[in-house]
Amino acid sequence: MEVNEFINQNLIKMNLESKDKDSVIKEMIEIMAENEIITDKEEVIKKAMEREEKGTTGVGKGVAIPHVKSDAVKRPAVAFGRSDAGIDYGSMDEKLSHLFFLITVPEESHDEHLKLLAQLSRNLVHDDFRDSLLEAKDAEEVMNILENI
Amino acid sequence: MKKIVAVTSCPTGIAHTYMASESLEEAAKKMDVQMKVETQGSVGVENELSEQDIKEADAVIIAADTNVSHERFGGKSIVEVAVADAIDDAESLINQALEKAEKGEKTEVKANLQGQVSDEKSKRKAKRSGPYKHLMTGVSFMLPFVVAGGLSIALSFVFGINAAEQEGSLAAALMQIGGSSAFALMVPILAGYIAFSIADRPGIAPGMIGGMLASSIGAGFLGGIIAGFLAGYVTQWLKEHIKLPENLQGLMPVLVLPFLSSLIIGLLMIYLIGPPVEGIMTGLESWLQGMTDANAVLLGLILGAMMAFDMGGPVNKAAYTFSVGLLGSEIYGPMAAVMAAGMTPPLGLALATLLFKNRFTNQEIEAGKPAWFMGISFITEGAIPFAAADPIRVIPSIMTGSAITGALSMLFGVGLKAPHGGIFVLPIPNVVTNLGFYALAIIAGTIVTTFMLRLLKPKLAE
């Protein structure tokens, strides 16, 4: 199981257009839909919103990780988006979010996929990992960083 | 160095659980605090906290948006926050926890007795492994069913030994709770959790189904133990040897494993275990028929030993049905012997747990208390948890005591006209003849059982 099995350059958007929380979630899910990761966009949006209601996935330090577990997801995948201007995501620390990871997994997932996602999540806690993502020039560089987790 | 243990968990269990864990570990490293974090995420529990970890910890942090059980942290300083708080500012969380520990603020956790008992139990369990551990897991899950069922039945006798026959009465309800529900679940639970211990969750279904079949074919708790081990090892083997293409792997836990394993165990129980069990029972019954005219004391000895051998299995049932059958021919001696012999196993074990505490686990010592009531009520099942946990030593002990009780009862010429009820039949006029000697036989058997347990059971290593 390699990182590039659930993220590739097509799933990376360096300049998110959205200005608020709801639209950035939809924008990220749109990326998943374009890459045929998900079968039912509306269902995935609904699930993502439900998750946010239980508690924001804006975990602070400029990071948000909306995620969805649903039958409308074909395979585990991660979409990455960056907003240099920052988006008010209702984060814990009330700061703007710049790095967005949308994680989608099917209801029945293999442990190895989940473990890799767990590994990605763990890395987000580290300052230097986040900084390198903020400074990355293009999707290729982001991929390089992610492949080295 | 201070030590903190933590549990992190979030609803989906994909991201926050692990971020919180990482944050806590990072912060702890910076602050020179020893930290162990258990993650309860979508892959299940990882890095599980051991009894030892919790014991050594100065404080506990629970960072969770789900319901994390507090029971095992009884008496510790606990800081409980949302999972995001741990990601956001792990450092201040650790400070908070240490401060709380410093002030000695203990969180009262209402751990029920069962919780404490099983914690205590698991401490010892950790030192053991293999089949013994599996057996103990099954027994500890079965125990509450035995206690609840046994005491409900005993309570129903308070209203009169035949009160439960009155439909719609409270006594009947108690009998329904204890006899046809709690006791019916006893063997399936035993088998199910033996299998669970071996093969994890996929073991439960085949184990319980096998245990249920052990009950219905009359194989008793020994049959249940066989079913549990069979189910566990078969399921484990299937898990390791069935290879499905990746896109079909989702079918393994929901379809393939439960169906295949239950089918295999079910068929084995019905066709392999069932016939010999039935053979033993009918064989023993006709053998006993031939003994009717033999030496009464010898008959009592044999009936007594049979009662204690498998407690609800074929041997026990053969002795019991034989004696109940004789009531119709106005022969009351064997019934008295059988009931007395069915009372001494729980009584002897209860006494032994009282006298020789260092030979029993804490859980068993606790289980000894309700065993007194089950003993005096002729609910032999009260001894099953002890026998299931250590069959090789406990079964011979209780058989010896029961055999002696049976023999003495016959020797004293005691007669009993009621097929059940234990001590509750004694106040009824004319049901028991030679009451004083009957009590003596039961007390003697109890003491012999206790003595045998003292002899056979080794001291537990602490």
mmCIF file of N, CA, C and O in Angstrom, chain A residues 15-90:
data_model
loop_
_atom_site.group_PDB
_atom_site.id
_atom_site.type_symbol
_atom_site.label_atom_id
_atom_site.label_comp_id
_atom_site.label_asym_id
_atom_site.label_seq_id
_atom_site.Cartn_x
_atom_site.Cartn_y
_atom_site.Cartn_z
ATOM 1 N N ASN A 15 -4.851 25.991 -5.618
ATOM 2 C CA ASN A 15 -5.502 27.281 -5.359
ATOM 3 C C ASN A 15 -7.010 27.105 -5.240
ATOM 4 O O ASN A 15 -7.740 27.210 -6.217
ATOM 5 N N LEU A 16 -7.459 26.836 -4.053
ATOM 6 C CA LEU A 16 -8.902 26.683 -3.852
ATOM 7 C C LEU A 16 -9.584 28.023 -4.069
ATOM 8 O O LEU A 16 -9.063 29.070 -3.678
ATOM 9 N N GLU A 17 -10.791 27.961 -4.694
ATOM 10 C CA GLU A 17 -11.484 29.207 -5.020
ATOM 11 C C GLU A 17 -12.451 29.640 -3.918
ATOM 12 O O GLU A 17 -12.813 30.803 -3.823
ATOM 13 N N SER A 18 -12.886 28.683 -3.113
ATOM 14 C CA SER A 18 -13.947 28.969 -2.142
ATOM 15 C C SER A 18 -13.521 29.978 -1.092
ATOM 16 O O SER A 18 -12.324 30.140 -0.810
ATOM 17 N N LYS A 19 -14.560 30.625 -0.530
ATOM 18 C CA LYS A 19 -14.281 31.611 0.513
ATOM 19 C C LYS A 19 -14.882 31.196 1.863
ATOM 20 O O LYS A 19 -14.593 31.794 2.883
ATOM 21 N N ASP A 20 -15.764 30.204 1.858
ATOM 22 C CA ASP A 20 -16.365 29.798 3.138
ATOM 23 C C ASP A 20 -16.395 28.274 3.256
ATOM 24 O O ASP A 20 -16.109 27.551 2.303
ATOM 25 N N LYS A 21 -16.776 27.834 4.443
ATOM 26 C CA LYS A 21 -16.678 26.418 4.786
ATOM 27 C C LYS A 21 -17.498 25.503 3.871
ATOM 28 O O LYS A 21 -16.978 24.549 3.293
ATOM 29 N N ASP A 22 -18.802 25.831 3.725
ATOM 30 C CA ASP A 22 -19.658 24.958 2.919
ATOM 31 C C ASP A 22 -19.152 24.820 1.486
ATOM 32 O O ASP A 22 -19.100 23.730 0.929
ATOM 33 N N SER A 23 -18.740 25.939 0.908
ATOM 34 C CA SER A 23 -18.340 25.843 -0.494
ATOM 35 C C SER A 23 -16.989 25.144 -0.657
ATOM 36 O O SER A 23 -16.760 24.476 -1.656
ATOM 37 N N VAL A 24 -16.118 25.248 0.341
ATOM 38 C CA VAL A 24 -14.835 24.556 0.186
ATOM 39 C C VAL A 24 -15.033 23.046 0.294
ATOM 40 O O VAL A 24 -14.408 22.259 -0.431
ATOM 41 N N ILE A 25 -15.974 22.623 1.138
ATOM 42 C CA ILE A 25 -16.265 21.181 1.216
ATOM 43 C C ILE A 25 -16.795 20.701 -0.130
ATOM 44 O O ILE A 25 -16.352 19.678 -0.669
ATOM 45 N N LYS A 26 -17.705 21.482 -0.710
ATOM 46 C CA LYS A 26 -18.266 21.100 -2.015
ATOM 47 C C LYS A 26 -17.198 21.122 -3.108
ATOM 48 O O LYS A 26 -17.160 20.242 -3.965
ATOM 49 N N GLU A 27 -16.331 22.102 -3.039
ATOM 50 C CA GLU A 27 -15.268 22.213 -4.047
ATOM 51 C C GLU A 27 -14.338 20.988 -3.992
ATOM 52 O O GLU A 27 -13.959 20.433 -5.021
ATOM 53 N N MET A 28 -14.020 20.577 -2.768
ATOM 54 C CA MET A 28 -13.151 19.413 -2.608
ATOM 55 C C MET A 28 -13.854 18.137 -3.087
ATOM 56 O O MET A 28 -13.254 17.268 -3.735
ATOM 57 N N ILE A 29 -15.140 18.019 -2.755
ATOM 58 C CA ILE A 29 -15.886 16.824 -3.159
ATOM 59 C C ILE A 29 -16.026 16.772 -4.682
ATOM 60 O O ILE A 29 -15.999 15.700 -5.287
ATOM 61 N N GLU A 30 -16.101 17.971 -5.285
ATOM 62 C CA GLU A 30 -16.150 18.051 -6.748
ATOM 63 C C GLU A 30 -14.900 17.412 -7.362
ATOM 64 O O GLU A 30 -14.968 16.712 -8.383
ATOM 65 N N ILE A 31 -13.755 17.634 -6.719
ATOM 66 C CA ILE A 31 -12.509 17.029 -7.222
ATOM 67 C C ILE A 31 -12.628 15.502 -7.204
ATOM 68 O O ILE A 31 -12.246 14.820 -8.162
ATOM 69 N N MET A 32 -13.182 14.999 -6.114
ATOM 70 C CA MET A 32 -13.376 13.548 -5.996
ATOM 71 C C MET A 32 -14.295 13.047 -7.101
ATOM 72 O O MET A 32 -14.052 12.000 -7.706
ATOM 73 N N ALA A 33 -15.381 13.799 -7.356
ATOM 74 C CA ALA A 33 -16.353 13.384 -8.371
ATOM 75 C C ALA A 33 -15.705 13.368 -9.751
ATOM 76 O O ALA A 33 -15.881 12.429 -10.533
ATOM 77 N N GLU A 34 -14.900 14.409 -10.059
ATOM 78 C CA GLU A 34 -14.235 14.480 -11.368
ATOM 79 C C GLU A 34 -13.311 13.286 -11.586
ATOM 80 O O GLU A 34 -13.143 12.820 -12.700
ATOM 81 N N ASN A 35 -12.721 12.814 -10.523
ATOM 82 C CA ASN A 35 -11.796 11.689 -10.634
ATOM 83 C C ASN A 35 -12.476 10.331 -10.436
ATOM 84 O O ASN A 35 -11.815 9.308 -10.276
ATOM 85 N N GLU A 36 -13.812 10.378 -10.397
ATOM 86 C CA GLU A 36 -14.620 9.157 -10.287
ATOM 87 C C GLU A 36 -14.269 8.304 -9.068
ATOM 88 O O GLU A 36 -14.264 7.080 -9.115
ATOM 89 N N ILE A 37 -13.975 9.010 -7.991
ATOM 90 C CA ILE A 37 -13.727 8.312 -6.738
ATOM 91 C C ILE A 37 -15.063 8.003 -6.066
ATOM 92 O O ILE A 37 -15.208 7.007 -5.359
ATOM 93 N N ILE A 38 -16.027 8.890 -6.283
ATOM 94 C CA ILE A 38 -17.322 8.728 -5.617
ATOM 95 C C ILE A 38 -18.427 8.561 -6.645
ATOM 96 O O ILE A 38 -18.314 9.013 -7.789
ATOM 97 N N THR A 39 -19.486 7.876 -6.254
ATOM 98 C CA THR A 39 -20.582 7.603 -7.181
ATOM 99 C C THR A 39 -21.742 8.573 -6.997
ATOM 100 O O THR A 39 -22.534 8.767 -7.909
ATOM 101 N N ASP A 40 -21.862 9.157 -5.816
ATOM 102 C CA ASP A 40 -23.025 9.990 -5.539
ATOM 103 C C ASP A 40 -22.558 11.229 -4.774
ATOM 104 O O ASP A 40 -22.349 11.194 -3.571
ATOM 105 N N LYS A 41 -22.412 12.323 -5.532
ATOM 106 C CA LYS A 41 -21.850 13.533 -4.960
ATOM 107 C C LYS A 41 -22.710 14.070 -3.816
ATOM 108 O O LYS A 41 -22.195 14.448 -2.759
ATOM 109 N N GLU A 42 -24.022 14.102 -4.044
ATOM 110 C CA GLU A 42 -24.924 14.693 -3.040
ATOM 111 C C GLU A 42 -24.839 13.925 -1.716
ATOM 112 O O GLU A 42 -24.832 14.506 -0.637
ATOM 113 N N GLU A 43 -24.773 12.588 -1.848
ATOM 114 C CA GLU A 43 -24.686 11.751 -0.659
ATOM 115 C C GLU A 43 -23.405 12.050 0.126
ATOM 116 O O GLU A 43 -23.427 12.159 1.352
ATOM 117 N N VAL A 44 -22.320 12.207 -0.595
ATOM 118 C CA VAL A 44 -21.041 12.459 0.062
ATOM 119 C C VAL A 44 -21.056 13.830 0.732
ATOM 120 O O VAL A 44 -20.574 13.994 1.861
ATOM 121 N N ILE A 45 -21.655 14.808 0.059
ATOM 122 C CA ILE A 45 -21.752 16.154 0.657
ATOM 123 C C ILE A 45 -22.572 16.078 1.947
ATOM 124 O O ILE A 45 -22.186 16.623 2.983
ATOM 125 N N LYS A 46 -23.664 15.327 1.871
ATOM 126 C CA LYS A 46 -24.538 15.196 3.048
ATOM 127 C C LYS A 46 -23.756 14.585 4.229
ATOM 128 O O LYS A 46 -23.800 15.085 5.351
ATOM 129 N N LYS A 47 -23.011 13.520 3.928
ATOM 130 C CA LYS A 47 -22.238 12.831 4.981
ATOM 131 C C LYS A 47 -21.159 13.747 5.569
ATOM 132 O O LYS A 47 -20.937 13.773 6.776
ATOM 133 N N ALA A 48 -20.533 14.511 4.697
ATOM 134 C CA ALA A 48 -19.465 15.398 5.155
ATOM 135 C C ALA A 48 -20.036 16.467 6.087
ATOM 136 O O ALA A 48 -19.462 16.784 7.123
ATOM 137 N N MET A 49 -21.213 17.002 5.701
ATOM 138 C CA MET A 49 -21.850 18.040 6.518
ATOM 139 C C MET A 49 -22.270 17.468 7.867
ATOM 140 O O MET A 49 -22.133 18.112 8.906
ATOM 141 N N GLU A 50 -22.793 16.241 7.819
ATOM 142 C CA GLU A 50 -23.202 15.583 9.070
ATOM 143 C C GLU A 50 -22.019 15.450 10.025
ATOM 144 O O GLU A 50 -22.144 15.658 11.223
ATOM 145 N N ARG A 51 -20.883 15.107 9.437
ATOM 146 C CA ARG A 51 -19.692 14.954 10.263
ATOM 147 C C ARG A 51 -19.305 16.281 10.902
ATOM 148 O O ARG A 51 -18.925 16.341 12.072
ATOM 149 N N GLU A 52 -19.432 17.367 10.120
ATOM 150 C CA GLU A 52 -19.064 18.680 10.660
ATOM 151 C C GLU A 52 -19.985 19.073 11.815
ATOM 152 O O GLU A 52 -19.568 19.750 12.750
ATOM 153 N N GLU A 53 -21.238 18.644 11.710
ATOM 154 C CA GLU A 53 -22.184 18.995 12.785
ATOM 155 C C GLU A 53 -21.796 18.332 14.099
ATOM 156 O O GLU A 53 -22.062 18.864 15.172
ATOM 157 N N LYS A 54 -21.209 17.157 14.009
ATOM 158 C CA LYS A 54 -20.785 16.456 15.236
ATOM 159 C C LYS A 54 -19.590 17.137 15.886
ATOM 160 O O LYS A 54 -19.259 16.884 17.029
ATOM 161 N N GLY A 55 -18.926 17.956 15.137
ATOM 162 C CA GLY A 55 -17.727 18.615 15.661
ATOM 163 C C GLY A 55 -16.894 18.996 14.461
ATOM 164 O O GLY A 55 -16.745 18.197 13.521
ATOM 165 N N THR A 56 -16.345 20.196 14.481
ATOM 166 C CA THR A 56 -15.627 20.668 13.305
ATOM 167 C C THR A 56 -14.391 19.801 13.036
ATOM 168 O O THR A 56 -13.755 19.316 13.968
ATOM 169 N N THR A 57 -14.101 19.618 11.753
ATOM 170 C CA THR A 57 -12.877 18.907 11.419
ATOM 171 C C THR A 57 -11.749 19.907 11.151
ATOM 172 O O THR A 57 -10.681 19.535 10.705
ATOM 173 N N GLY A 58 -12.064 21.175 11.413
ATOM 174 C CA GLY A 58 -11.000 22.179 11.365
ATOM 175 C C GLY A 58 -10.216 22.054 12.651
ATOM 176 O O GLY A 58 -10.646 22.478 13.705
ATOM 177 N N VAL A 59 -9.072 21.372 12.552
ATOM 178 C CA VAL A 59 -8.396 20.958 13.773
ATOM 179 C C VAL A 59 -7.407 22.005 14.279
ATOM 180 O O VAL A 59 -6.666 21.762 15.212
ATOM 181 N N GLY A 60 -7.418 23.161 13.648
ATOM 182 C CA GLY A 60 -6.506 24.201 14.089
ATOM 183 C C GLY A 60 -5.178 24.116 13.367
ATOM 184 O O GLY A 60 -4.961 23.231 12.529
ATOM 185 N N LYS A 61 -4.310 25.058 13.651
ATOM 186 C CA LYS A 61 -2.994 25.145 13.010
ATOM 187 C C LYS A 61 -3.127 25.248 11.485
ATOM 188 O O LYS A 61 -2.274 24.788 10.736
ATOM 189 N N GLY A 62 -4.269 25.778 11.036
ATOM 190 C CA GLY A 62 -4.457 25.991 9.609
ATOM 191 C C GLY A 62 -4.834 24.748 8.828
ATOM 192 O O GLY A 62 -4.779 24.737 7.607
ATOM 193 N N VAL A 63 -5.221 23.697 9.528
ATOM 194 C CA VAL A 63 -5.523 22.449 8.841
ATOM 195 C C VAL A 63 -6.995 22.060 9.028
ATOM 196 O O VAL A 63 -7.536 22.205 10.119
ATOM 197 N N ALA A 64 -7.612 21.587 7.958
ATOM 198 C CA ALA A 64 -8.958 21.011 8.067
ATOM 199 C C ALA A 64 -8.958 19.663 7.372
ATOM 200 O O ALA A 64 -8.353 19.519 6.309
ATOM 201 N N ILE A 65 -9.592 18.708 7.975
ATOM 202 C CA ILE A 65 -9.631 17.380 7.359
ATOM 203 C C ILE A 65 -11.059 16.841 7.319
ATOM 204 O O ILE A 65 -11.418 15.932 8.057
ATOM 205 N N PRO A 66 -11.904 17.434 6.459
ATOM 206 C CA PRO A 66 -13.240 16.871 6.307
ATOM 207 C C PRO A 66 -13.115 15.408 5.864
ATOM 208 O O PRO A 66 -12.191 15.077 5.101
ATOM 209 N N HIS A 67 -13.961 14.549 6.373
ATOM 210 C CA HIS A 67 -13.867 13.169 5.903
ATOM 211 C C HIS A 67 -15.222 12.480 5.863
ATOM 212 O O HIS A 67 -16.145 12.842 6.584
ATOM 213 N N VAL A 68 -15.298 11.478 5.018
ATOM 214 C CA VAL A 68 -16.569 10.814 4.753
ATOM 215 C C VAL A 68 -16.341 9.317 4.669
ATOM 216 O O VAL A 68 -15.412 8.850 4.015
ATOM 217 N N LYS A 69 -17.198 8.594 5.350
ATOM 218 C CA LYS A 69 -17.198 7.133 5.209
ATOM 219 C C LYS A 69 -18.560 6.787 4.653
ATOM 220 O O LYS A 69 -19.573 7.062 5.297
ATOM 221 N N SER A 70 -18.595 6.256 3.463
ATOM 222 C CA SER A 70 -19.903 6.055 2.837
ATOM 223 C C SER A 70 -19.831 4.984 1.749
ATOM 224 O O SER A 70 -18.794 4.744 1.154
ATOM 225 N N ASP A 71 -20.982 4.389 1.484
ATOM 226 C CA ASP A 71 -21.069 3.428 0.387
ATOM 227 C C ASP A 71 -20.956 4.107 -0.968
ATOM 228 O O ASP A 71 -20.736 3.448 -1.980
ATOM 229 N N ALA A 72 -21.147 5.428 -0.980
ATOM 230 C CA ALA A 72 -21.031 6.164 -2.235
ATOM 231 C C ALA A 72 -19.571 6.401 -2.623
ATOM 232 O O ALA A 72 -19.293 7.041 -3.618
ATOM 233 N N VAL A 73 -18.659 5.871 -1.793
ATOM 234 C CA VAL A 73 -17.233 6.010 -2.098
ATOM 235 C C VAL A 73 -16.728 4.697 -2.685
ATOM 236 O O VAL A 73 -16.936 3.634 -2.111
ATOM 237 N N LYS A 74 -16.083 4.798 -3.834
ATOM 238 C CA LYS A 74 -15.636 3.577 -4.504
ATOM 239 C C LYS A 74 -14.363 3.013 -3.895
ATOM 240 O O LYS A 74 -14.219 1.810 -3.736
ATOM 241 N N ARG A 75 -13.423 3.908 -3.588
ATOM 242 C CA ARG A 75 -12.165 3.451 -3.009
ATOM 243 C C ARG A 75 -11.593 4.537 -2.096
ATOM 244 O O ARG A 75 -11.931 5.708 -2.256
ATOM 245 N N PRO A 76 -10.740 4.163 -1.175
ATOM 246 C CA PRO A 76 -10.193 5.161 -0.269
ATOM 247 C C PRO A 76 -9.352 6.163 -1.051
ATOM 248 O O PRO A 76 -8.574 5.763 -1.925
ATOM 249 N N ALA A 77 -9.570 7.428 -0.763
ATOM 250 C CA ALA A 77 -8.807 8.445 -1.484
ATOM 251 C C ALA A 77 -8.679 9.699 -0.635
ATOM 252 O O ALA A 77 -9.443 9.905 0.296
ATOM 253 N N VAL A 78 -7.686 10.489 -1.000
ATOM 254 C CA VAL A 78 -7.481 11.762 -0.322
ATOM 255 C C VAL A 78 -7.363 12.842 -1.383
ATOM 256 O O VAL A 78 -6.678 12.663 -2.385
ATOM 257 N N ALA A 79 -8.079 13.946 -1.189
ATOM 258 C CA ALA A 79 -7.888 15.105 -2.052
ATOM 259 C C ALA A 79 -7.232 16.186 -1.211
ATOM 260 O O ALA A 79 -7.574 16.354 -0.040
ATOM 261 N N PHE A 80 -6.271 16.879 -1.830
ATOM 262 C CA PHE A 80 -5.586 17.947 -1.097
ATOM 263 C C PHE A 80 -5.868 19.285 -1.752
ATOM 264 O O PHE A 80 -5.839 19.393 -2.977
ATOM 265 N N GLY A 81 -6.172 20.259 -0.932
ATOM 266 C CA GLY A 81 -6.391 21.598 -1.477
ATOM 267 C C GLY A 81 -5.718 22.635 -0.601
ATOM 268 O O GLY A 81 -5.561 22.425 0.602
ATOM 269 N N ARG A 82 -5.300 23.736 -1.240
ATOM 270 C CA ARG A 82 -4.636 24.779 -0.464
ATOM 271 C C ARG A 82 -5.269 26.130 -0.776
ATOM 272 O O ARG A 82 -5.629 26.392 -1.923
ATOM 273 N N SER A 83 -5.429 26.908 0.237
ATOM 274 C CA SER A 83 -5.936 28.260 0.045
ATOM 275 C C SER A 83 -4.960 29.214 0.712
ATOM 276 O O SER A 83 -4.853 29.258 1.928
ATOM 277 N N ASP A 84 -4.256 29.970 -0.116
ATOM 278 C CA ASP A 84 -3.249 30.854 0.467
ATOM 279 C C ASP A 84 -3.900 31.990 1.242
ATOM 280 O O ASP A 84 -3.368 32.454 2.237
ATOM 281 N N ALA A 85 -5.103 32.401 0.784
ATOM 282 C CA ALA A 85 -5.815 33.477 1.480
ATOM 283 C C ALA A 85 -6.364 32.981 2.815
ATOM 284 O O ALA A 85 -6.485 33.747 3.761
ATOM 285 N N GLY A 86 -6.690 31.729 2.867
ATOM 286 C CA GLY A 86 -7.249 31.160 4.094
ATOM 287 C C GLY A 86 -8.771 31.214 4.077
ATOM 288 O O GLY A 86 -9.378 32.101 3.470
ATOM 289 N N ILE A 87 -9.390 30.224 4.709
ATOM 290 C CA ILE A 87 -10.852 30.120 4.750
ATOM 291 C C ILE A 87 -11.276 29.948 6.208
ATOM 292 O O ILE A 87 -10.646 29.188 6.949
ATOM 293 N N ASP A 88 -12.332 30.654 6.574
ATOM 294 C CA ASP A 88 -12.853 30.488 7.932
ATOM 295 C C ASP A 88 -13.635 29.169 8.001
ATOM 296 O O ASP A 88 -14.731 29.057 7.479
ATOM 297 N N TYR A 89 -13.019 28.206 8.605
ATOM 298 C CA TYR A 89 -13.589 26.861 8.622
ATOM 299 C C TYR A 89 -14.205 26.535 9.989
ATOM 300 O O TYR A 89 -14.551 25.406 10.297
ATOM 301 N N GLY A 90 -14.315 27.534 10.837
ATOM 302 C CA GLY A 90 -14.847 27.277 12.176
ATOM 303 C C GLY A 90 -13.909 26.395 12.985
ATOM 304 O O GLY A 90 -14.331 25.484 13.684
#
